[in-house]
Amino acid sequence: MSEINVLYVDDEQQNLNSFKAGFRSRYRIFTAISVAAALEILSREEIHVIISDQRMPEITGVEFFKITKVQYPHIPRVLLTGYTDVGVLAEAVNQGDIYRYITKPWNELELHNSILNAYDHYKINRDLREKIAELQKANDGLNRFVYSLSHELRAPIASAIGILDLVKLEGKTGDSGEYWKLMDACVQKLDYYISQTVQFYKTARFKVEHEQIGFEALVHSLISLYSTSNGSKEISFKVEVDEAEVFYGDKFRIEIVIANLLSNAIKCQRPEEPDKKIDIRIHTDANEASIIVADNGVGMEEAEQARIFDPFFKGTQPGGLGLGLYILQEALEKLNGSVAVHSKKGEGARFEVNIPNSPQHKE
């Protein structure tokens, strides 16, 4: 067994000598006849368990433990008391000032078991602190990685996309036009994958914030953004927004939800369909926002509908990373929202999302 360092505080030297004589063969014992002496020992030694008498002239044991709780919160504290003060003891236990109390004169076996249990408590807390420190270190590394994805990697990708756009704009593709198209597709896909990865990370970790949401402006800004993507210029967007009540919610995650619904609807269009269309209907009331996004695309079988929210599941959906709808569901869980899908193969899909209104959180 590892050596256990025990500090015993008592204003009577006889009690200190008796304690040391009884337990020095089992533990490494430190004794202090005053609070000042005890604090000096705590400042220079790694103490695993503190034991103190309750009745001392300068300060009570409970008051001493209140001090050590602030300076050394992880060390368990055992109180020895020779008289009954139920109110003081109950308050000390409830506030976490003491780990356990034992009446005097102490029973050696009871005190021995209390020290062992207190030390186990100390070890568990120490191991937990070490694990938390390791997790914090890993979390910091993950934050740096995501920052690198979001900034350092996307910057050169954005530059490459800009150069490719210039090449197309100036008509300099020449005989190697197909190679330029392939390069453009690869760079766009890489940019999309990085964007999805960063979006997933932020959705899972960022704190939920509430603010007033203007759905009309939000939807049209997203449509404008996606209108430049491949194939979306041929799509007819129909938007109906009825904001009967002011809606408060997490704009970041709500934007993720609508954006992924739009992206999914665009990708699932049928190339042979002459009248490609996406209908977006949003209604808000005092209780919730109802968001419906429907398309006349490829649709899906019932078996596929049960898996579309699984991570990396692509099904019959062309392209993509298989993370969009998974991220959407993760965002809705943070918002206490829900999503339902209705679809038939070859007849398109209809997604219905409900998000609670949170006016109590308005700024």
CSV table of C-alpha atoms in Angstrom, one decimal:
chain,number,residue,atom,x,y,z
A,1,MET,CA,0.0,0.0,0.0
A,2,SER,CA,1.3,3.5,-0.8
A,3,GLU,CA,2.4,5.6,2.1
A,4,ILE,CA,-0.5,7.7,3.5
A,5,ASN,CA,0.4,11.1,4.9
A,6,VAL,CA,-2.0,12.0,7.8
A,7,LEU,CA,-2.1,15.3,9.6
A,8,TYR,CA,-3.6,15.4,13.1
A,9,VAL,CA,-4.4,18.7,14.7
A,10,ASP,CA,-5.2,19.0,18.4
A,11,ASP,CA,-4.4,21.5,21.1
A,12,GLU,CA,-3.5,18.8,23.7
A,13,GLN,CA,0.0,17.3,23.3
A,14,GLN,CA,-1.1,14.1,25.0
A,15,ASN,CA,-3.7,13.4,22.3
A,16,LEU,CA,-1.1,14.1,19.6
A,17,ASN,CA,1.4,11.7,21.2
A,18,SER,CA,-1.3,9.1,21.7
A,19,PHE,CA,-2.4,9.3,18.0
A,20,LYS,CA,1.1,9.2,16.7
A,21,ALA,CA,2.0,6.1,18.9
A,22,GLY,CA,-1.2,4.3,17.7
A,23,PHE,CA,-0.9,4.9,14.0
A,24,ARG,CA,2.8,5.6,13.1
A,25,SER,CA,3.4,2.0,12.1
A,26,ARG,CA,0.6,2.3,9.5
A,27,TYR,CA,0.9,5.9,8.2
A,28,ARG,CA,3.3,8.7,8.0
A,29,ILE,CA,2.0,10.9,10.8
A,30,PHE,CA,2.3,14.7,11.0
A,31,THR,CA,1.0,16.5,14.2
A,32,ALA,CA,0.2,20.1,14.9
A,33,ILE,CA,-0.8,21.7,18.2
A,34,SER,CA,-2.2,24.8,16.6
A,35,VAL,CA,-3.9,25.9,13.4
A,36,ALA,CA,-0.8,28.0,12.4
A,37,ALA,CA,1.4,24.9,12.8
A,38,ALA,CA,-1.1,22.8,10.7
A,39,LEU,CA,-1.2,25.4,7.9
A,40,GLU,CA,2.6,25.5,7.8
A,41,ILE,CA,2.7,21.7,7.4
A,42,LEU,CA,0.1,21.8,4.7
A,43,SER,CA,2.2,24.3,2.8
A,44,ARG,CA,5.2,22.1,2.6
A,45,GLU,CA,3.9,18.5,2.7
A,46,GLU,CA,1.6,16.5,0.5
A,47,ILE,CA,-1.1,15.6,3.0
A,48,HIS,CA,-3.7,12.9,2.1
A,49,VAL,CA,-6.0,13.1,5.1
A,50,ILE,CA,-6.5,15.8,7.7
A,51,ILE,CA,-7.9,14.9,11.2
A,52,SER,CA,-8.8,17.6,13.7
A,53,ASP,CA,-10.2,17.9,17.1
A,54,GLN,CA,-13.4,20.0,17.2
A,55,ARG,CA,-12.9,21.8,20.5
A,56,MET,CA,-9.7,23.9,20.4
A,57,PRO,CA,-9.2,27.3,22.1
A,58,GLU,CA,-8.3,29.5,19.1
A,59,ILE,CA,-10.7,28.0,16.6
A,60,THR,CA,-13.0,25.1,16.3
A,61,GLY,CA,-12.3,22.1,14.1
A,62,VAL,CA,-15.2,22.9,11.8
A,63,GLU,CA,-13.9,26.5,11.4
A,64,PHE,CA,-10.4,25.2,10.7
A,65,PHE,CA,-11.8,22.8,8.0
A,66,LYS,CA,-13.6,25.7,6.4
A,67,ILE,CA,-10.2,27.3,5.9
A,68,THR,CA,-8.5,24.2,4.5
A,69,LYS,CA,-11.5,23.6,2.2
A,70,VAL,CA,-10.7,26.8,0.4
A,71,GLN,CA,-6.9,26.3,0.3
A,72,TYR,CA,-6.8,22.5,0.0
A,73,PRO,CA,-10.3,21.4,-1.3
A,74,HIS,CA,-9.2,18.0,-2.4
A,75,ILE,CA,-7.9,16.7,1.0
A,76,PRO,CA,-10.6,14.8,2.9
A,77,ARG,CA,-11.2,16.0,6.4
A,78,VAL,CA,-12.2,13.9,9.5
A,79,LEU,CA,-13.5,15.6,12.6
A,80,LEU,CA,-13.0,14.2,16.2
A,81,THR,CA,-15.5,15.5,18.6
A,82,GLY,CA,-16.0,14.7,22.3
A,83,TYR,CA,-19.4,16.3,22.6
A,84,THR,CA,-22.6,16.4,20.5
A,85,ASP,CA,-23.4,19.4,18.5
A,86,VAL,CA,-25.8,18.0,15.8
A,87,GLY,CA,-26.5,21.3,14.2
A,88,VAL,CA,-22.9,22.3,13.6
A,89,LEU,CA,-22.0,18.8,12.4
A,90,ALA,CA,-24.9,18.5,10.0
A,91,GLU,CA,-24.1,21.9,8.5
A,92,ALA,CA,-20.4,21.0,8.1
A,93,VAL,CA,-21.3,17.6,6.5
A,94,ASN,CA,-23.9,19.2,4.1
A,95,GLN,CA,-21.5,21.9,3.0
A,96,GLY,CA,-18.7,19.5,2.4
A,97,ASP,CA,-16.5,20.9,5.1
A,98,ILE,CA,-15.9,17.5,6.6
A,99,TYR,CA,-15.7,14.0,5.1
A,100,ARG,CA,-16.6,12.2,8.3
A,101,TYR,CA,-16.8,12.8,12.0
A,102,ILE,CA,-15.9,10.4,14.9
A,103,THR,CA,-16.7,10.7,18.6
A,104,LYS,CA,-14.0,10.8,21.2
A,105,PRO,CA,-12.4,8.8,22.7
A,106,TRP,CA,-11.9,7.3,19.3
A,107,ASN,CA,-12.1,3.6,18.4
A,108,GLU,CA,-8.9,2.7,16.8
A,109,LEU,CA,-10.4,0.3,14.2
A,110,GLU,CA,-13.1,2.8,13.3
A,111,LEU,CA,-10.5,5.6,12.9
A,112,HIS,CA,-8.2,3.3,10.9
A,113,ASN,CA,-11.0,2.4,8.5
A,114,SER,CA,-12.0,6.1,8.2
A,115,ILE,CA,-8.5,7.0,7.3
A,116,LEU,CA,-8.4,4.3,4.6
A,117,ASN,CA,-11.7,5.3,3.2
A,118,ALA,CA,-10.7,9.0,3.2
A,119,TYR,CA,-7.5,8.1,1.4
A,120,ASP,CA,-9.5,6.2,-1.2
A,121,HIS,CA,-11.6,9.3,-1.7
A,122,TYR,CA,-8.5,11.4,-2.1
A,123,LYS,CA,-7.1,9.0,-4.7
A,124,ILE,CA,-10.3,8.9,-6.7
A,125,ASN,CA,-10.4,12.7,-6.8
A,126,ARG,CA,-6.8,12.9,-7.7
A,127,ASP,CA,-7.3,10.4,-10.6
A,128,LEU,CA,-10.3,12.4,-11.7
A,129,ARG,CA,-8.4,15.6,-11.7
A,130,GLU,CA,-5.7,14.0,-13.8
A,131,LYS,CA,-8.2,12.6,-16.3
A,132,ILE,CA,-9.8,16.1,-16.5
A,133,ALA,CA,-6.4,17.6,-17.2
A,134,GLU,CA,-5.8,15.0,-19.9
A,135,LEU,CA,-9.2,15.7,-21.5
A,136,GLN,CA,-8.5,19.4,-21.3
A,137,LYS,CA,-5.2,18.9,-23.1
A,138,ALA,CA,-6.9,16.8,-25.8
A,139,ASN,CA,-9.6,19.4,-26.1
A,140,ASP,CA,-7.1,22.1,-26.6
A,141,GLY,CA,-5.4,20.1,-29.3
A,142,LEU,CA,-8.8,19.5,-31.0
A,143,ASN,CA,-9.5,23.2,-30.8
A,144,ARG,CA,-6.2,23.9,-32.5
A,145,PHE,CA,-6.9,21.3,-35.2
A,146,VAL,CA,-10.4,22.7,-36.0
A,147,TYR,CA,-8.9,26.2,-36.1
A,148,SER,CA,-6.3,25.0,-38.6
A,149,LEU,CA,-9.1,23.4,-40.7
A,150,SER,CA,-11.2,26.5,-40.5
A,151,HIS,CA,-8.5,29.0,-41.3
A,152,GLU,CA,-5.1,27.7,-42.3
A,153,LEU,CA,-6.4,25.0,-44.7
A,154,ARG,CA,-9.4,26.9,-46.1
A,155,ALA,CA,-7.4,30.0,-47.0
A,156,PRO,CA,-5.3,28.2,-49.7
A,157,ILE,CA,-8.4,26.4,-50.9
A,158,ALA,CA,-10.3,29.7,-51.2
A,159,SER,CA,-7.3,31.0,-53.2
A,160,ALA,CA,-7.4,27.9,-55.5
A,161,ILE,CA,-11.2,28.4,-56.1
A,162,GLY,CA,-10.6,32.0,-56.9
A,163,ILE,CA,-7.9,31.2,-59.5
A,164,LEU,CA,-10.1,28.5,-61.1
A,165,ASP,CA,-12.9,31.1,-61.3
A,166,LEU,CA,-10.6,33.5,-63.1
A,167,VAL,CA,-9.5,30.8,-65.5
A,168,LYS,CA,-13.1,30.1,-66.4
A,169,LEU,CA,-14.0,33.8,-66.5
A,170,GLU,CA,-11.2,34.6,-68.9
A,171,GLY,CA,-11.8,31.6,-71.1
A,172,LYS,CA,-8.3,30.2,-70.7
A,173,THR,CA,-9.2,26.6,-70.2
A,174,GLY,CA,-8.3,25.8,-73.9
A,175,ASP,CA,-7.9,22.1,-74.8
A,176,SER,CA,-7.4,21.1,-71.2
A,177,GLY,CA,-10.9,22.3,-70.2
A,178,GLU,CA,-11.9,18.9,-68.8
A,179,TYR,CA,-8.8,18.8,-66.5
A,180,TRP,CA,-9.8,22.2,-65.2
A,181,LYS,CA,-13.3,21.0,-64.5
A,182,LEU,CA,-11.9,18.0,-62.6
A,183,MET,CA,-9.6,20.2,-60.6
A,184,ASP,CA,-12.5,22.5,-59.8
A,185,ALA,CA,-14.7,19.7,-58.7
A,186,CYS,CA,-11.9,18.3,-56.4
A,187,VAL,CA,-11.2,21.6,-54.8
A,188,GLN,CA,-14.9,22.3,-54.3
A,189,LYS,CA,-15.4,18.9,-52.7
A,190,LEU,CA,-12.4,19.4,-50.4
A,191,ASP,CA,-13.8,22.8,-49.3
A,192,TYR,CA,-17.2,21.2,-48.6
A,193,TYR,CA,-15.7,18.3,-46.6
A,194,ILE,CA,-13.7,20.8,-44.4
A,195,SER,CA,-16.8,23.0,-44.0
A,196,GLN,CA,-18.9,20.0,-42.9
A,197,THR,CA,-16.2,18.9,-40.4
A,198,VAL,CA,-16.0,22.3,-38.8
A,199,GLN,CA,-19.7,22.6,-38.8
A,200,PHE,CA,-20.1,19.3,-37.0
A,201,TYR,CA,-17.5,20.3,-34.4
A,202,LYS,CA,-19.2,23.7,-33.7
A,203,THR,CA,-22.7,22.2,-33.5
A,204,ALA,CA,-21.6,19.6,-31.0
A,205,ARG,CA,-19.6,21.9,-28.7
A,206,PHE,CA,-20.8,25.5,-28.9
A,207,LYS,CA,-23.1,26.8,-26.2
A,208,VAL,CA,-26.7,27.4,-27.2
A,209,GLU,CA,-27.4,31.1,-27.6
A,210,HIS,CA,-30.8,32.7,-28.1
A,211,GLU,CA,-31.7,35.8,-30.2
A,212,GLN,CA,-34.5,37.0,-32.3
A,213,ILE,CA,-34.6,35.2,-35.6
A,214,GLY,CA,-35.8,36.7,-38.9
A,215,PHE,CA,-36.6,33.6,-41.0
A,216,GLU,CA,-37.6,35.6,-44.2
A,217,ALA,CA,-34.1,37.2,-44.5
A,218,LEU,CA,-32.3,34.0,-43.3
A,219,VAL,CA,-33.9,31.8,-45.9
A,220,HIS,CA,-33.4,34.1,-48.8
A,221,SER,CA,-29.7,34.7,-47.9
A,222,LEU,CA,-29.2,30.9,-47.9
A,223,ILE,CA,-31.0,30.5,-51.2
A,224,SER,CA,-28.7,33.2,-52.6
A,225,LEU,CA,-25.7,31.4,-51.3
A,226,TYR,CA,-26.7,28.1,-52.8
A,227,SER,CA,-27.9,29.6,-56.1
A,228,THR,CA,-24.2,29.6,-57.2
A,229,SER,CA,-23.8,25.8,-56.5
A,230,ASN,CA,-23.7,23.2,-59.3
A,231,GLY,CA,-27.2,22.5,-60.7
A,232,SER,CA,-29.1,24.9,-58.4
A,233,LYS,CA,-29.6,27.5,-61.1
A,234,GLU,CA,-32.1,25.2,-62.8
A,235,ILE,CA,-34.1,24.9,-59.6
A,236,SER,CA,-37.2,26.9,-58.8
A,237,PHE,CA,-37.4,28.0,-55.2
A,238,LYS,CA,-40.8,28.7,-53.7
A,239,VAL,CA,-40.7,30.4,-50.3
A,240,GLU,CA,-43.6,31.0,-47.9
A,241,VAL,CA,-42.8,32.5,-44.5
A,242,ASP,CA,-45.5,33.4,-42.0
A,243,GLU,CA,-43.8,34.9,-38.9
A,244,ALA,CA,-47.0,35.2,-36.8
A,245,GLU,CA,-45.0,35.5,-33.6
A,246,VAL,CA,-41.5,36.7,-32.9
A,247,PHE,CA,-39.2,33.7,-32.7
A,248,TYR,CA,-36.2,33.4,-30.4
A,249,GLY,CA,-33.7,30.7,-30.9
A,250,ASP,CA,-30.1,29.8,-31.6
A,251,LYS,CA,-29.4,31.4,-35.0
A,252,PHE,CA,-26.2,29.5,-35.6
A,253,ARG,CA,-27.9,26.1,-35.3
A,254,ILE,CA,-31.1,27.1,-37.0
A,255,GLU,CA,-29.1,28.3,-40.0
A,256,ILE,CA,-27.3,24.9,-40.0
A,257,VAL,CA,-30.7,23.1,-40.0
A,258,ILE,CA,-32.1,25.1,-42.9
A,259,ALA,CA,-28.8,25.1,-44.9
A,260,ASN,CA,-28.5,21.3,-44.7
A,261,LEU,CA,-32.1,20.8,-45.7
A,262,LEU,CA,-31.6,23.1,-48.7
A,263,SER,CA,-28.3,21.4,-49.6
A,264,ASN,CA,-29.9,18.0,-49.3
A,265,ALA,CA,-32.8,19.0,-51.5
A,266,ILE,CA,-30.5,20.4,-54.2
A,267,LYS,CA,-28.2,17.3,-54.3
A,268,CYS,CA,-31.2,15.0,-54.5
A,269,GLN,CA,-32.7,16.6,-57.7
A,270,ARG,CA,-33.2,14.3,-60.7
A,271,PRO,CA,-31.1,15.4,-63.7
A,272,GLU,CA,-33.8,14.4,-66.1
A,273,GLU,CA,-36.6,16.4,-64.3
A,274,PRO,CA,-37.5,19.4,-66.4
A,275,ASP,CA,-39.2,21.3,-63.6
A,276,LYS,CA,-36.9,21.0,-60.6
A,277,LYS,CA,-38.4,22.7,-57.6
A,278,ILE,CA,-37.9,23.2,-53.9
A,279,ASP,CA,-40.7,24.4,-51.6
A,280,ILE,CA,-39.9,26.1,-48.3
A,281,ARG,CA,-42.6,26.9,-45.8
A,282,ILE,CA,-42.0,28.4,-42.4
A,283,HIS,CA,-44.6,29.3,-39.7
A,284,THR,CA,-43.9,30.6,-36.3
A,285,ASP,CA,-46.2,30.9,-33.3
A,286,ALA,CA,-45.8,31.4,-29.6
A,287,ASN,CA,-44.8,27.7,-29.1
A,288,GLU,CA,-42.6,26.8,-32.0
A,289,ALA,CA,-41.3,27.3,-35.5
A,290,SER,CA,-42.4,24.8,-38.1
A,291,ILE,CA,-40.1,24.4,-41.1
A,292,ILE,CA,-41.0,22.3,-44.1
A,293,VAL,CA,-38.6,21.8,-47.0
A,294,ALA,CA,-40.0,19.6,-49.9
A,295,ASP,CA,-38.4,18.7,-53.3
A,296,ASN,CA,-39.4,16.6,-56.3
A,297,GLY,CA,-36.1,14.8,-56.5
A,298,VAL,CA,-35.0,11.2,-56.4
A,299,GLY,CA,-36.8,10.4,-53.1
A,300,MET,CA,-35.9,7.3,-51.1
A,301,GLU,CA,-37.1,3.9,-50.0
A,302,GLU,CA,-38.6,3.4,-46.5
A,303,ALA,CA,-35.5,1.4,-45.4
A,304,GLU,CA,-33.2,4.3,-46.4
A,305,GLN,CA,-35.4,6.8,-44.5
A,306,ALA,CA,-34.6,5.0,-41.2
A,307,ARG,CA,-30.8,5.5,-41.8
A,308,ILE,CA,-30.4,9.0,-43.4
A,309,PHE,CA,-29.6,10.6,-40.0
A,310,ASP,CA,-26.8,8.1,-39.3
A,311,PRO,CA,-23.2,9.6,-39.7
A,312,PHE,CA,-21.6,9.0,-43.1
A,313,PHE,CA,-24.7,7.3,-44.5
A,314,LYS,CA,-25.1,8.4,-48.1
A,315,GLY,CA,-27.7,6.0,-49.5
A,316,THR,CA,-28.7,6.9,-53.0
A,317,GLN,CA,-27.8,10.5,-52.5
A,318,PRO,CA,-25.2,11.6,-55.0
A,319,GLY,CA,-22.0,13.1,-53.7
A,320,GLY,CA,-21.7,14.5,-50.2
A,321,LEU,CA,-19.9,13.3,-47.1
A,322,GLY,CA,-23.0,11.7,-45.5
A,323,LEU,CA,-22.8,14.2,-42.6
A,324,GLY,CA,-25.3,16.9,-43.5
A,325,LEU,CA,-28.4,15.3,-42.0
A,326,TYR,CA,-26.5,13.9,-39.1
A,327,ILE,CA,-25.3,17.4,-38.3
A,328,LEU,CA,-28.9,18.7,-38.7
A,329,GLN,CA,-30.1,16.2,-36.1
A,330,GLU,CA,-27.3,17.0,-33.7
A,331,ALA,CA,-28.2,20.7,-34.0
A,332,LEU,CA,-31.9,19.9,-33.4
A,333,GLU,CA,-31.0,17.9,-30.2
A,334,LYS,CA,-29.3,21.0,-28.8
A,335,LEU,CA,-32.5,23.0,-29.7
A,336,ASN,CA,-34.9,20.4,-28.3
A,337,GLY,CA,-36.3,20.2,-31.8
A,338,SER,CA,-37.5,17.3,-34.0
A,339,VAL,CA,-37.4,16.3,-37.6
A,340,ALA,CA,-39.6,13.9,-39.6
A,341,VAL,CA,-39.2,12.8,-43.2
A,342,HIS,CA,-41.8,11.6,-45.8
A,343,SER,CA,-40.6,10.3,-49.1
A,344,LYS,CA,-41.2,7.9,-51.9
A,345,LYS,CA,-38.7,6.6,-54.4
A,346,GLY,CA,-38.8,8.8,-57.5
A,347,GLU,CA,-41.3,11.2,-56.0
A,348,GLY,CA,-39.1,13.5,-53.9
A,349,ALA,CA,-38.9,14.1,-50.2
A,350,ARG,CA,-40.5,16.3,-47.5
A,351,PHE,CA,-38.7,17.2,-44.3
A,352,GLU,CA,-40.7,18.6,-41.4
A,353,VAL,CA,-38.8,20.3,-38.6
A,354,ASN,CA,-40.2,21.8,-35.4
A,355,ILE,CA,-38.1,24.0,-33.1
A,356,PRO,CA,-39.4,25.3,-29.7
A,357,ASN,CA,-39.8,29.1,-29.4
A,358,SER,CA,-37.7,30.4,-26.5
A,359,PRO,CA,-38.9,34.0,-25.7
A,360,GLN,CA,-37.8,33.6,-22.1
A,361,HIS,CA,-34.2,33.7,-23.3
A,362,LYS,CA,-34.6,36.9,-25.4
A,363,GLU,CA,-31.8,39.4,-25.0
